[in-house]
mmCIF file of C-alpha atoms and ligand atoms in Angstrom:
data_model
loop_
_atom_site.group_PDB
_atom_site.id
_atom_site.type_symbol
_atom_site.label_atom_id
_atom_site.label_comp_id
_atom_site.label_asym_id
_atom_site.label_seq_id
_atom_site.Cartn_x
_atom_site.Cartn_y
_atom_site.Cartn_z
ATOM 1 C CA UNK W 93 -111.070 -0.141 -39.339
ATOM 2 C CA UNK W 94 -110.735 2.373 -36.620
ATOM 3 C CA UNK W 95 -109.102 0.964 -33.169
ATOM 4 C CA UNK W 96 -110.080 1.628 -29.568
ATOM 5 C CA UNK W 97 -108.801 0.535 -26.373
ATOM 6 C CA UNK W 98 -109.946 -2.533 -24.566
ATOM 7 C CA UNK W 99 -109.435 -3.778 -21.517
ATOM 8 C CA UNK W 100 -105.955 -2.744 -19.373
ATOM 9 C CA UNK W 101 -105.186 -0.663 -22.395
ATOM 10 C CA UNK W 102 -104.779 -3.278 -25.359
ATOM 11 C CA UNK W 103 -106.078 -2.258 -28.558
ATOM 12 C CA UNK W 104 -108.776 -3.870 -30.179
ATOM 13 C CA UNK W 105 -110.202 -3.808 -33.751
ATOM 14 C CA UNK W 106 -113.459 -4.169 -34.212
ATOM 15 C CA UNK W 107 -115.763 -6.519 -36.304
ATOM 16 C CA UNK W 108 -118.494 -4.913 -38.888
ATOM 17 C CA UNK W 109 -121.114 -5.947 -36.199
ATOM 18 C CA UNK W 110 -119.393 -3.622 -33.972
ATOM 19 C CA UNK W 111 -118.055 -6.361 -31.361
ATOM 20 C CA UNK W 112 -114.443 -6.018 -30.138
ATOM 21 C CA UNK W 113 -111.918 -8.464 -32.146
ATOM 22 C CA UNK W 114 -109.857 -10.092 -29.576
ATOM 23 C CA UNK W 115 -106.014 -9.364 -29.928
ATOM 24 C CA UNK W 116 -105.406 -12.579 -31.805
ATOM 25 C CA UNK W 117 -101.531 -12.912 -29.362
ATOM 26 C CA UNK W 118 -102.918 -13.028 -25.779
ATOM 27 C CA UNK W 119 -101.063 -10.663 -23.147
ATOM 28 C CA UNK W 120 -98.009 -11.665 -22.219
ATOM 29 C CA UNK W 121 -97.841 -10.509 -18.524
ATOM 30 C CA UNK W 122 -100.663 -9.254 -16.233
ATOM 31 C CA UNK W 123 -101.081 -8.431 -12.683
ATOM 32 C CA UNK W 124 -103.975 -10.861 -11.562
ATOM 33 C CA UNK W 125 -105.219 -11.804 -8.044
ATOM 34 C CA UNK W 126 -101.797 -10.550 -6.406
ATOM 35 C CA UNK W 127 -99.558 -12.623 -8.740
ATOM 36 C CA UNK W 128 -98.062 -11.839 -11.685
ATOM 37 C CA UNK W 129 -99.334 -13.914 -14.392
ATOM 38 C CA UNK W 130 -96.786 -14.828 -17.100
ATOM 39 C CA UNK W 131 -97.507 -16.934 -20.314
ATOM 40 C CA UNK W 132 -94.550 -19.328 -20.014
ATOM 41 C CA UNK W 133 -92.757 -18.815 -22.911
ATOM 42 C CA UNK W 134 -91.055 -22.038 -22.794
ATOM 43 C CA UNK W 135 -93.557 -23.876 -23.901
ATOM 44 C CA UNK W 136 -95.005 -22.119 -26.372
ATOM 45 C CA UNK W 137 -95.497 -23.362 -29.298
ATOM 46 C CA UNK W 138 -96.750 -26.642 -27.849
ATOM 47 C CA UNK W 139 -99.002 -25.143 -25.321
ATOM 48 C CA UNK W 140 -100.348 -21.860 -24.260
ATOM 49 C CA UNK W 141 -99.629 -21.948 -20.181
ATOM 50 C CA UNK W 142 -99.381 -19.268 -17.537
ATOM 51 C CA UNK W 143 -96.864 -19.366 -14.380
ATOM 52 C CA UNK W 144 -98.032 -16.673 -11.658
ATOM 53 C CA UNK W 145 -95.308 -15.828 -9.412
ATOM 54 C CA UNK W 146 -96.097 -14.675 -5.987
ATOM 55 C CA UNK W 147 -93.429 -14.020 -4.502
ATOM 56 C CA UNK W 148 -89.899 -12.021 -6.186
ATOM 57 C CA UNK W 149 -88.118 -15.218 -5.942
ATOM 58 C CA UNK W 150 -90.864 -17.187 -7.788
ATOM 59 C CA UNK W 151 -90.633 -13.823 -10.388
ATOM 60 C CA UNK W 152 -86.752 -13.881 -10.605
ATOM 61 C CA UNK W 153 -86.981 -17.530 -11.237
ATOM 62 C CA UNK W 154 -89.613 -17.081 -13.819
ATOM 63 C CA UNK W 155 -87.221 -14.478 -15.204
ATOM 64 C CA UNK W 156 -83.786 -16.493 -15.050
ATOM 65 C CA UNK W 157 -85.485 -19.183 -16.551
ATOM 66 C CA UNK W 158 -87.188 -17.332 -19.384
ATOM 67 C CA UNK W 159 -91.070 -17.902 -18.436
ATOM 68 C CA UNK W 160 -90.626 -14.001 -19.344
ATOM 69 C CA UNK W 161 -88.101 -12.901 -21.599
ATOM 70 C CA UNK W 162 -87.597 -9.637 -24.096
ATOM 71 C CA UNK W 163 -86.482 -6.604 -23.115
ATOM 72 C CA UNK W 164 -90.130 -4.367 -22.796
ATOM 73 C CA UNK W 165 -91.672 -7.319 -21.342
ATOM 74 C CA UNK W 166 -89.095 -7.173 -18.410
ATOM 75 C CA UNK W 167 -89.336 -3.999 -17.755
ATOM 76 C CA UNK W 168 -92.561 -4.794 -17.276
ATOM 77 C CA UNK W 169 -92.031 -7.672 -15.028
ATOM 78 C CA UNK W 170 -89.235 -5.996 -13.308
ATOM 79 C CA UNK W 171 -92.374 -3.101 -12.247
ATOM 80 C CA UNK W 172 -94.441 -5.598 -11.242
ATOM 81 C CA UNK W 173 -91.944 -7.765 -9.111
ATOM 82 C CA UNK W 174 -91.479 -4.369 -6.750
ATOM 83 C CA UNK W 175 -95.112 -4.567 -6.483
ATOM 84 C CA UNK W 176 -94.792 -7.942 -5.553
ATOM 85 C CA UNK W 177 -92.389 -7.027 -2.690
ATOM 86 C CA UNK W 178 -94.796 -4.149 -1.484
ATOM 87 C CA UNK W 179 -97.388 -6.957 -1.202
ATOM 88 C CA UNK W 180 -95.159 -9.865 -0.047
ATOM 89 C CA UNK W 181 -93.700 -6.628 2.540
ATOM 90 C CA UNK W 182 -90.248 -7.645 1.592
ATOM 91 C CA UNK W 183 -87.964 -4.084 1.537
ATOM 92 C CA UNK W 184 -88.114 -3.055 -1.537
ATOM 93 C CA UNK W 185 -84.156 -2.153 -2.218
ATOM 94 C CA UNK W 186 -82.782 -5.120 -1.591
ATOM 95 C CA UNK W 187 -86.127 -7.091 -3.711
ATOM 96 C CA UNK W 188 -85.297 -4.682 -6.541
ATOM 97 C CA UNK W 189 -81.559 -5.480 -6.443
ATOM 98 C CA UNK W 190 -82.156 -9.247 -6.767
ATOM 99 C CA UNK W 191 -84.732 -8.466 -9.970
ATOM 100 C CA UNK W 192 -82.584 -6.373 -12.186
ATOM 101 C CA UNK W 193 -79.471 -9.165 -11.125
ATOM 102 C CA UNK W 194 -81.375 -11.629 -12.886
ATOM 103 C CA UNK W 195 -80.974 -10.732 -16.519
ATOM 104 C CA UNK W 196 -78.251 -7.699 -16.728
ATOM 105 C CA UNK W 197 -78.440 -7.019 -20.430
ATOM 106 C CA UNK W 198 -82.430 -5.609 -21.304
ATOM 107 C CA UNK W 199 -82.242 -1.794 -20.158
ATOM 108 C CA UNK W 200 -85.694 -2.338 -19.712
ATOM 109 C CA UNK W 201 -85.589 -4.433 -16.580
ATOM 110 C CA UNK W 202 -83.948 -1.833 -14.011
ATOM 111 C CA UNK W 203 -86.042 1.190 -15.853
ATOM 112 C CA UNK W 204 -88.792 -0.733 -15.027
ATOM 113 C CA UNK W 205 -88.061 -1.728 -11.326
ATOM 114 C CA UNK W 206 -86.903 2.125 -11.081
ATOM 115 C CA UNK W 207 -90.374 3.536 -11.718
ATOM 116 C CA UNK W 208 -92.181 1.444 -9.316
ATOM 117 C CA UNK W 209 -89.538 2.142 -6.923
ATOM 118 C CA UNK W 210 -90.003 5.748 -7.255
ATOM 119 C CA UNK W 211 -94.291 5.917 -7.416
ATOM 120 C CA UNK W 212 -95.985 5.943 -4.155
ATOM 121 C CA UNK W 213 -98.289 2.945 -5.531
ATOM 122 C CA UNK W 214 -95.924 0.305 -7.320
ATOM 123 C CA UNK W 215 -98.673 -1.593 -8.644
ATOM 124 C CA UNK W 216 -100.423 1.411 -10.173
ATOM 125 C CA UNK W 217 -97.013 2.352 -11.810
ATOM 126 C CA UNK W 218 -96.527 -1.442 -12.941
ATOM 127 C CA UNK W 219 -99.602 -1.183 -14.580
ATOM 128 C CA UNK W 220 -99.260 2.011 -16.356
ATOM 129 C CA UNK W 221 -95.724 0.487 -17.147
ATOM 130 C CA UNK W 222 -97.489 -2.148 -19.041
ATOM 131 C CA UNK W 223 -99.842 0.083 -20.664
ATOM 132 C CA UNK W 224 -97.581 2.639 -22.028
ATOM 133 C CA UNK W 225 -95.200 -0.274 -23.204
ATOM 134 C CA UNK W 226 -98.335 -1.578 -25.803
ATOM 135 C CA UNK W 227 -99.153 2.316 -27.025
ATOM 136 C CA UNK W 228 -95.243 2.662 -27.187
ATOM 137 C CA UNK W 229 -95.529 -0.442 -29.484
ATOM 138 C CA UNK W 230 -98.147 0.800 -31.834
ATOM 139 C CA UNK W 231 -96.851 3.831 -32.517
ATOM 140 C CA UNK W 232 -93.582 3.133 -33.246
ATOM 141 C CA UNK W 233 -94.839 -0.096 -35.521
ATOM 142 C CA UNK W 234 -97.288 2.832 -37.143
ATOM 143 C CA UNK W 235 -93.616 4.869 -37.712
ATOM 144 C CA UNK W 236 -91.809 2.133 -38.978
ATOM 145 C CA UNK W 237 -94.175 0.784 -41.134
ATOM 146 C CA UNK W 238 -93.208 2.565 -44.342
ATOM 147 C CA UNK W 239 -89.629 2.006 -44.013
ATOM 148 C CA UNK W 240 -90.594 -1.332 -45.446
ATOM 149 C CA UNK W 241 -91.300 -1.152 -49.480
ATOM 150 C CA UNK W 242 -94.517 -2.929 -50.430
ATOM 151 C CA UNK W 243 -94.527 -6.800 -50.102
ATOM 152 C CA UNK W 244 -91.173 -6.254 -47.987
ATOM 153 C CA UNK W 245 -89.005 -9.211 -47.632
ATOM 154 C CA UNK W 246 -87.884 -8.554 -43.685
ATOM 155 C CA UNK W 247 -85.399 -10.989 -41.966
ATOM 156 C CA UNK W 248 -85.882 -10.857 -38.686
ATOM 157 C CA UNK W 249 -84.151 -12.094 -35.287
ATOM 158 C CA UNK W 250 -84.790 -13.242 -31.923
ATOM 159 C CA UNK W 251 -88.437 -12.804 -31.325
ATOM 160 C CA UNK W 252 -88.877 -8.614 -31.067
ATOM 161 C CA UNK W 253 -92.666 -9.454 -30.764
ATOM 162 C CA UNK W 254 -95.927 -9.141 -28.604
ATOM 163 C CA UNK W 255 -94.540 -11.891 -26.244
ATOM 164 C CA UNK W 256 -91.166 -9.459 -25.690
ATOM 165 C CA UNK W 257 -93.572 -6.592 -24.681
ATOM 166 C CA UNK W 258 -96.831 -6.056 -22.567
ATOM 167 C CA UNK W 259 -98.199 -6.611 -26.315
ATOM 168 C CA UNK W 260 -98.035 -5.603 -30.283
ATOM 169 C CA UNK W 261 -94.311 -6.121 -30.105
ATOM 170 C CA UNK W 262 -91.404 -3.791 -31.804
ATOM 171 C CA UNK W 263 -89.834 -5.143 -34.586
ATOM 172 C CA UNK W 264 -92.523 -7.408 -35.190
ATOM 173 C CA UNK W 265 -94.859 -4.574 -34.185
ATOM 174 C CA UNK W 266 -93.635 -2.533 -37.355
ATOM 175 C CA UNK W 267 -94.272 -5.519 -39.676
ATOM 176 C CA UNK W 268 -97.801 -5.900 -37.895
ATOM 177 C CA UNK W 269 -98.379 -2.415 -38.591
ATOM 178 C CA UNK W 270 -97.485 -2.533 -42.205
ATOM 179 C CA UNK W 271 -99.547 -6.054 -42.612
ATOM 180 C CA UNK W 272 -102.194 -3.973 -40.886
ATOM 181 C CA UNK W 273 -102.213 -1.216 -43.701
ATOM 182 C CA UNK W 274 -102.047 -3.611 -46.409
ATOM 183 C CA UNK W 275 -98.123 -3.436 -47.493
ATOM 184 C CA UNK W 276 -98.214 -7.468 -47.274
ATOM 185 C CA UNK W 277 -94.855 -8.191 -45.634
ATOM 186 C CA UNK W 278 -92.795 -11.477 -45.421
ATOM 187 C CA UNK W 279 -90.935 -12.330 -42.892
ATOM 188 C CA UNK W 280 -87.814 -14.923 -42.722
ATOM 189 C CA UNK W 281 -87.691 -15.642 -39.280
ATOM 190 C CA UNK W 282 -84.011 -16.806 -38.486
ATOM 191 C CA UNK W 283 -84.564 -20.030 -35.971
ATOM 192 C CA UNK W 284 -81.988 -18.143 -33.105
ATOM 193 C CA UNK W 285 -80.134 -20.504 -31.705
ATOM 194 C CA UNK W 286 -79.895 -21.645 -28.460
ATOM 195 C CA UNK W 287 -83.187 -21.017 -26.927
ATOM 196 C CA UNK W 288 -85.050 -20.783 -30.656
ATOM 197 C CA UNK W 289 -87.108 -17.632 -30.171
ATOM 198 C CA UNK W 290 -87.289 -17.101 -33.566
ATOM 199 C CA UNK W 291 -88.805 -20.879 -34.684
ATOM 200 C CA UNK W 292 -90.862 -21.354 -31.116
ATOM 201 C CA UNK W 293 -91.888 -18.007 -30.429
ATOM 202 C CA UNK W 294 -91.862 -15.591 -33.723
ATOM 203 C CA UNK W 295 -93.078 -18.220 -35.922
ATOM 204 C CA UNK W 296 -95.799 -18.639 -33.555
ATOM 205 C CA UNK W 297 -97.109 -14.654 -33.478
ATOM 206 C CA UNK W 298 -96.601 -14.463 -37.061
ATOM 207 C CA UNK W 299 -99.266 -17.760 -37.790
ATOM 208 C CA UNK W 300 -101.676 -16.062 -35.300
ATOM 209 C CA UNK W 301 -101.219 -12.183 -37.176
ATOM 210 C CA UNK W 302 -101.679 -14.145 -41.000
ATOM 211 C CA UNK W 303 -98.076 -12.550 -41.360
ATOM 212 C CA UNK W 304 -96.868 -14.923 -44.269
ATOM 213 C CA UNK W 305 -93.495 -15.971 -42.570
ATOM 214 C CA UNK W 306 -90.686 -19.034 -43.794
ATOM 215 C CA UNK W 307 -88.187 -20.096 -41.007
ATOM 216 C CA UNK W 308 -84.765 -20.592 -41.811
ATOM 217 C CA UNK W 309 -81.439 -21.729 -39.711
ATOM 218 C CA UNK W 310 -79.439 -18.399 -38.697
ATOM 219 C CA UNK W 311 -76.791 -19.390 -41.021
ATOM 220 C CA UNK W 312 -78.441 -19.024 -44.033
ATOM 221 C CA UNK W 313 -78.790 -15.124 -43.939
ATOM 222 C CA UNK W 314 -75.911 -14.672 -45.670
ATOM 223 C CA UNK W 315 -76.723 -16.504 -48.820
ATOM 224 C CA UNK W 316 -80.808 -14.794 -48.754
ATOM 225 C CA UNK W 317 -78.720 -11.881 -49.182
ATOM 226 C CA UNK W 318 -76.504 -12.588 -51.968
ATOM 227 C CA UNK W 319 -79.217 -13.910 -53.915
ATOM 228 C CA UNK W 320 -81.113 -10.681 -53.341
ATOM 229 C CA UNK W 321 -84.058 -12.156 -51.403
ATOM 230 C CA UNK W 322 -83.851 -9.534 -48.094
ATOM 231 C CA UNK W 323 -85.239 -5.999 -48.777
ATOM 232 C CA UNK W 324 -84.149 -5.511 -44.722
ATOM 233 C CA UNK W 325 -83.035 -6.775 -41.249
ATOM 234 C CA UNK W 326 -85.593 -5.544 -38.833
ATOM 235 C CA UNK W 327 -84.295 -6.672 -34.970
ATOM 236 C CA UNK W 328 -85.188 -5.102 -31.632
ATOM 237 C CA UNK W 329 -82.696 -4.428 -28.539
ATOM 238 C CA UNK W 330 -81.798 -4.913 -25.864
ATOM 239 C CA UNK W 331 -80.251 -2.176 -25.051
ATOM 240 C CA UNK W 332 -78.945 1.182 -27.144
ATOM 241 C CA UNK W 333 -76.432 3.084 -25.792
ATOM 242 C CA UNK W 334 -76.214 7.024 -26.768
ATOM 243 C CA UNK W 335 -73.760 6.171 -29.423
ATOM 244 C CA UNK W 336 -76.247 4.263 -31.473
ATOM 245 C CA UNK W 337 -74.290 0.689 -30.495
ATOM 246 C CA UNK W 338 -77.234 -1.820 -30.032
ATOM 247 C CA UNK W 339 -77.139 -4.709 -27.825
ATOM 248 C CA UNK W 340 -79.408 -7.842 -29.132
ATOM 249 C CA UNK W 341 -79.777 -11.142 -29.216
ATOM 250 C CA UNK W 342 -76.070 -13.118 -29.961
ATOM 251 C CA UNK W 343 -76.184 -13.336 -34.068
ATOM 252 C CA UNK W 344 -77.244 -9.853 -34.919
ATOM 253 C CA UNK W 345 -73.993 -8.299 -34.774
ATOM 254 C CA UNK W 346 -73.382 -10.834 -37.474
ATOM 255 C CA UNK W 347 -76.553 -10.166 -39.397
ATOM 256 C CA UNK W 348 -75.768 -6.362 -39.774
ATOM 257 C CA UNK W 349 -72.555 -7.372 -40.936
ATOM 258 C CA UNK W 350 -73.732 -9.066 -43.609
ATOM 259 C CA UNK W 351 -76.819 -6.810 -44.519
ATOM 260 C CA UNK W 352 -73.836 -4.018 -44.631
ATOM 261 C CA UNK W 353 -71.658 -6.457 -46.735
ATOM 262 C CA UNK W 354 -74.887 -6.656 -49.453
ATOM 263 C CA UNK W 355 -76.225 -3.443 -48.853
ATOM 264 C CA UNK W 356 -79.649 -4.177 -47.319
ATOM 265 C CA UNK W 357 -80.756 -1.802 -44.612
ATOM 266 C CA UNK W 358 -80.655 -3.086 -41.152
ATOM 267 C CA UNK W 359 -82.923 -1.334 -38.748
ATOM 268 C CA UNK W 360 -83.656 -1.902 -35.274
ATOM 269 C CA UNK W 361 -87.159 -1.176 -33.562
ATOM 270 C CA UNK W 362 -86.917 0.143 -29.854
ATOM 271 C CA UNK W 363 -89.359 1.546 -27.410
ATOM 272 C CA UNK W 364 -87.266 4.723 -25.753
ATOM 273 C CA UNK W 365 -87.422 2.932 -22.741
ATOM 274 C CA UNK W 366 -84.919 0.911 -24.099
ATOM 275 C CA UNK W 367 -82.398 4.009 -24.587
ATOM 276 C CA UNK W 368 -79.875 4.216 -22.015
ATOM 277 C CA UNK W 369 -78.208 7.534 -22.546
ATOM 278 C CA UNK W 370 -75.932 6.728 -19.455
ATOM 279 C CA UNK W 371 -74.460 4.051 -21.457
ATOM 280 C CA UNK W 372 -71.953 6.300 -23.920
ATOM 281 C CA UNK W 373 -71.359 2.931 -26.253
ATOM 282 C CA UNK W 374 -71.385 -1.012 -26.284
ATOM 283 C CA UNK W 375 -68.337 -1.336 -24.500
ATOM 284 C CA UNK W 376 -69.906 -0.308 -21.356
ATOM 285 C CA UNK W 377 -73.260 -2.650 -21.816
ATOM 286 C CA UNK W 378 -73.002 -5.991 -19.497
ATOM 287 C CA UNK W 379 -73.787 -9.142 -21.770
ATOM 288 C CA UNK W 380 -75.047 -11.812 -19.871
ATOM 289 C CA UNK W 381 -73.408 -14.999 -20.129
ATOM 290 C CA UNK W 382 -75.575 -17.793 -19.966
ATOM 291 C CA UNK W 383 -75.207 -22.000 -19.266
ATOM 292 C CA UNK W 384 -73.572 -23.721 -21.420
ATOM 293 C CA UNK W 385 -75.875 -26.455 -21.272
ATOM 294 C CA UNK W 386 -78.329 -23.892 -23.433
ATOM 295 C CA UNK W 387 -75.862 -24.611 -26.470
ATOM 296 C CA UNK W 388 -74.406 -28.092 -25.781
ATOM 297 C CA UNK W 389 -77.902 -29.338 -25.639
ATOM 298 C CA UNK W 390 -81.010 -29.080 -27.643
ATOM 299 C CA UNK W 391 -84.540 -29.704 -26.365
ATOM 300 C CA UNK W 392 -83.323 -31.365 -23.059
ATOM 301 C CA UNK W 393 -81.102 -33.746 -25.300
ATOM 302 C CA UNK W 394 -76.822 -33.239 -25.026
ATOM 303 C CA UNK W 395 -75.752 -33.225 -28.265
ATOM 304 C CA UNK W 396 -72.163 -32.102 -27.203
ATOM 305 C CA UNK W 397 -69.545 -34.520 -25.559
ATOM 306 C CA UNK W 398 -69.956 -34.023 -21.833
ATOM 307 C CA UNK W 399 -66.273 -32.729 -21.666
ATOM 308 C CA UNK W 400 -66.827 -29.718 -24.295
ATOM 309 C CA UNK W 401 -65.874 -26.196 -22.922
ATOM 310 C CA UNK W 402 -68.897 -23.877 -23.725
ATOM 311 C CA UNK W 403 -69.169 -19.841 -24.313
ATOM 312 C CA UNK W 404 -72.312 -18.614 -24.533
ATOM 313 C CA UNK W 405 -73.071 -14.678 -24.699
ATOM 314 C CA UNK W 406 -76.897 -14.205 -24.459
ATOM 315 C CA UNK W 407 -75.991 -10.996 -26.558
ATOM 316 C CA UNK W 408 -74.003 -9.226 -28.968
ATOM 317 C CA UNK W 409 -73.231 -5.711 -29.761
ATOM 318 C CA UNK W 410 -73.838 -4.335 -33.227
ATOM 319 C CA UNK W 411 -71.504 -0.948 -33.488
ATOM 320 C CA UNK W 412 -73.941 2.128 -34.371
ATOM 321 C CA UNK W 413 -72.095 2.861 -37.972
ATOM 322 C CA UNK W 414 -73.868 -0.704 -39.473
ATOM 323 C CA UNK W 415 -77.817 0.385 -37.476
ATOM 324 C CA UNK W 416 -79.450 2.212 -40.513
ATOM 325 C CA UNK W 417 -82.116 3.719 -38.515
ATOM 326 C CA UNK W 418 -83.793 2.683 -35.162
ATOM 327 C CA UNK W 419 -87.495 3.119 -34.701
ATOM 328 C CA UNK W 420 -88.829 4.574 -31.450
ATOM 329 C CA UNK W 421 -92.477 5.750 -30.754
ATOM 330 C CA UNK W 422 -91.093 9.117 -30.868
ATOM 331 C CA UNK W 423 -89.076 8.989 -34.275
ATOM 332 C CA UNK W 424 -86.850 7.065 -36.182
ATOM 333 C CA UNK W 425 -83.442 8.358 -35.221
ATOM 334 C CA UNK W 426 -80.644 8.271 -37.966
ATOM 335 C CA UNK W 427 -76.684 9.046 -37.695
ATOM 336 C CA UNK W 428 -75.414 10.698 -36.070
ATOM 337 C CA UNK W 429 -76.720 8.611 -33.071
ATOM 338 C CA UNK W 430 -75.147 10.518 -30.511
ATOM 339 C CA UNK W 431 -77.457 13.589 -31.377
ATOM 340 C CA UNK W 432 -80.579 11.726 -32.668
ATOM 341 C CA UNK W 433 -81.208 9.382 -30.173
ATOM 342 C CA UNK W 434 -80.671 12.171 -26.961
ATOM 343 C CA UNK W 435 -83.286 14.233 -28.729
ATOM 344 C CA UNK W 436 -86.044 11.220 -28.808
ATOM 345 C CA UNK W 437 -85.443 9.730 -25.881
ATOM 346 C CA UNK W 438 -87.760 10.410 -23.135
ATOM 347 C CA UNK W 439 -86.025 10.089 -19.970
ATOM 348 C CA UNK W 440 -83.843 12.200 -17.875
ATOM 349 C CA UNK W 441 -79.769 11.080 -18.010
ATOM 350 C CA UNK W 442 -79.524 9.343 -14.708
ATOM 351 C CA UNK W 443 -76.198 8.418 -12.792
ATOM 352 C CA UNK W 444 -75.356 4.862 -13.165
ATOM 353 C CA UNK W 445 -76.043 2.863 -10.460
ATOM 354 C CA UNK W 446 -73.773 0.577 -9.271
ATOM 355 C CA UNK W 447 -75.745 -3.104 -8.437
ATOM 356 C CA UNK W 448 -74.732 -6.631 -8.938
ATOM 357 C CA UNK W 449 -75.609 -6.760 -12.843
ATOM 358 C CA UNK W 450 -73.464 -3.936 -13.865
ATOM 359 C CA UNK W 451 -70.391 -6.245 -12.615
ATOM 360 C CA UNK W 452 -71.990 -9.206 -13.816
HETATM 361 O O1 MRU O 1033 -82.911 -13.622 -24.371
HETATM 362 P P1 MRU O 1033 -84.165 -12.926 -24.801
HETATM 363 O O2 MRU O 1033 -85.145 -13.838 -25.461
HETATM 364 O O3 MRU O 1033 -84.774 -12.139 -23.668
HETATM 365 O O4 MRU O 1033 -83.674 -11.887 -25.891
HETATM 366 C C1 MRU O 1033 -84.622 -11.040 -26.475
HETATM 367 C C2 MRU O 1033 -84.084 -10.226 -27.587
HETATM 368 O O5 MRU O 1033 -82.923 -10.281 -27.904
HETATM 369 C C3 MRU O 1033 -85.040 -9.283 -28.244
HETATM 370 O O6 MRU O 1033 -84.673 -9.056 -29.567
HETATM 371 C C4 MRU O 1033 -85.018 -7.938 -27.503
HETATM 372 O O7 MRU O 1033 -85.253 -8.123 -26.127
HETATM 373 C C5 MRU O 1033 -86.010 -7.000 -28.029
HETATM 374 S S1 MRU O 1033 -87.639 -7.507 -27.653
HETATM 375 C C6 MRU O 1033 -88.741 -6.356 -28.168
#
């Protein structure tokens, strides 16, 4: 059935009576009565609640804390919060330095605060931030879709999905797109420990899509692949530097590792926005270290003894020569990276700048 766009840009199907079918996975982030309105991702599955931040402290909280979380939903966020600062009239440099502080890893989040920086009208350029990021979405899930063989097996990461974006999601956005046409994916949805975005939030999109999906603990990847029960990894990112290196969520470095190990293809789905061509490799993208508490603890409860030293990388980098192919809305790029990726990506190479995250 043919789509058309509803209201602030989201696709919607429609029934055979001819009335718009509501996007089953509501938006994730919205500009609404001079807040920004954020489903609060931490409670989801449990409950579906908003937290509006009106102010860029209330937003960088809400972003710290991960009420708002994946990278094209943070650019998104990161847009709106120099909106916020227009409206609030704090000055916008020093608003936009404390917002792309708060999580240094997601390209996303300082691409995003740059283009409302740079538009006369922030809020107009949030918006059409958020807008682009869902058509972005679609058509890179409508280009990735038949990388995935019919009744695909796809283990997936993290949650790459609508709640990561303004909407339709990127990994997960490919495997809505080919449930869409009728190639009848599965999806293994790794748990992703510590903050379980793959068993709170992924297995959550995928119930709502009718995406038939089976949760499993990260570390049994490894033996889905030797008993030949993964046709592919399908992750977003973070961030991809020009090399092809991808930065994710910590545990898909060792997922491609073992999809290499049993020959499974591992591809990563990434709106260009998510490119940084200033970033020549991994080694130069910041991974934010998180609390400790995140891994020593599990749903408010410490598991750990109180005394136990802690490490715990948000991220991990997966080195271009295991990525198979990654999926933009322009093209699905292929080795070699350095060449590939610099012809779809859609933004100018800009200098680096040099704020608090990049030393973070
Ligand atoms: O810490 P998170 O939940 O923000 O990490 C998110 C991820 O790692 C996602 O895979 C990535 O941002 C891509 S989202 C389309």
């Amino acid at each position: 059935m043919a789509g058309m766009l509803g209201v602030g840009g989201r696709r919607s199907r429609r029934t055979r009576y001819g009335e718009a079918m509501p996007d089953p996975i509501p938006p994730t982030i919205e500009w609404r009565d001079g807040a920004v309105r954020m489903i609060d991702q931490r409670r989801l599955p449990g409950e579906l609640a908003y937290v509006d931040a009106r102010t860029v402290d209330e937003l960088c909280d809400a972003i710290r804390t991960m009420v708002v979380r994946g990278a094209p939903a943070l650019g998104v966020a990161g847009a709106m919060g120099v909106a916020l600062a227009r409206s609030t009239g704090e000055p916008l440099g020093t608003a936009a330095e404390r917002i792309v502080a708060t999580r240094p890893t997601a390209a996303n989040l300082e691409w995003g605060v740059r283009r409302a920086l740079s538009a006369d009208d922030p809020l107009s350029e949030a918006r059409r931030v958020a807008a682009e990021d869902m058509a972005r979405n679609r058509a890179l899930g409508a280009l990735g879709a038949p990388l995935l063989p019919e009744g695909a097996r796809v283990l997936t990461h993290c949650n790459a999905g609508s709640l990561a974006c303004a909407g339709y999601g990127t990994a997960l956005g490919v495997v809505r797109a080919a449930h869409e046409t009728g190639r009848a994916p599965r999806v293994w949805v790794d748990e992703t420990r510590p903050m379980l975005q793959g068993s709170r939030l992924t297995a959550w999109e995928l119930g709502r899509l009718g995406v038939p999906a089976t949760l499993v603990a990260d570390s049994a990847a490894g033996s889905l692949m030797a008993a030949d029960r993964v046709d592919c990894v399908l992750v977003g990112a973070d961030r991809v530097a020009a090399n092809g290196d991808v930065a994710n969520k910590v545990g898909t470095y060792s997922l491609a590792v073992l999809a290499a190990h049993h020959s499974v293809p591992f591809y990563v789905a990434a709106p260009t926005s998510t490119i940084d061509l200033a970033c020549p490799d991994g080694s130069a993208i910041p991974v934010e270290q998180r609390a400790g508490e995140e891994v020593a603890a599990l749903a408010g409860t410490r598991l750990a003894p109180d005394d136990t030293e802690v490490e715990n990388p948000a991220f991990d980098v997966t080195p271009a020569v295991l990525v198979t192919a990654i999926v933009t809305e322009n093209g699905i790029a292929r080795p070699p990276y350095t060449e590939t990726l610099a012809a779809l990506a859609d933004r100018p190479v800009a200098k680096r700048p040099s704020t608090q995250a990049r030393n973070t």
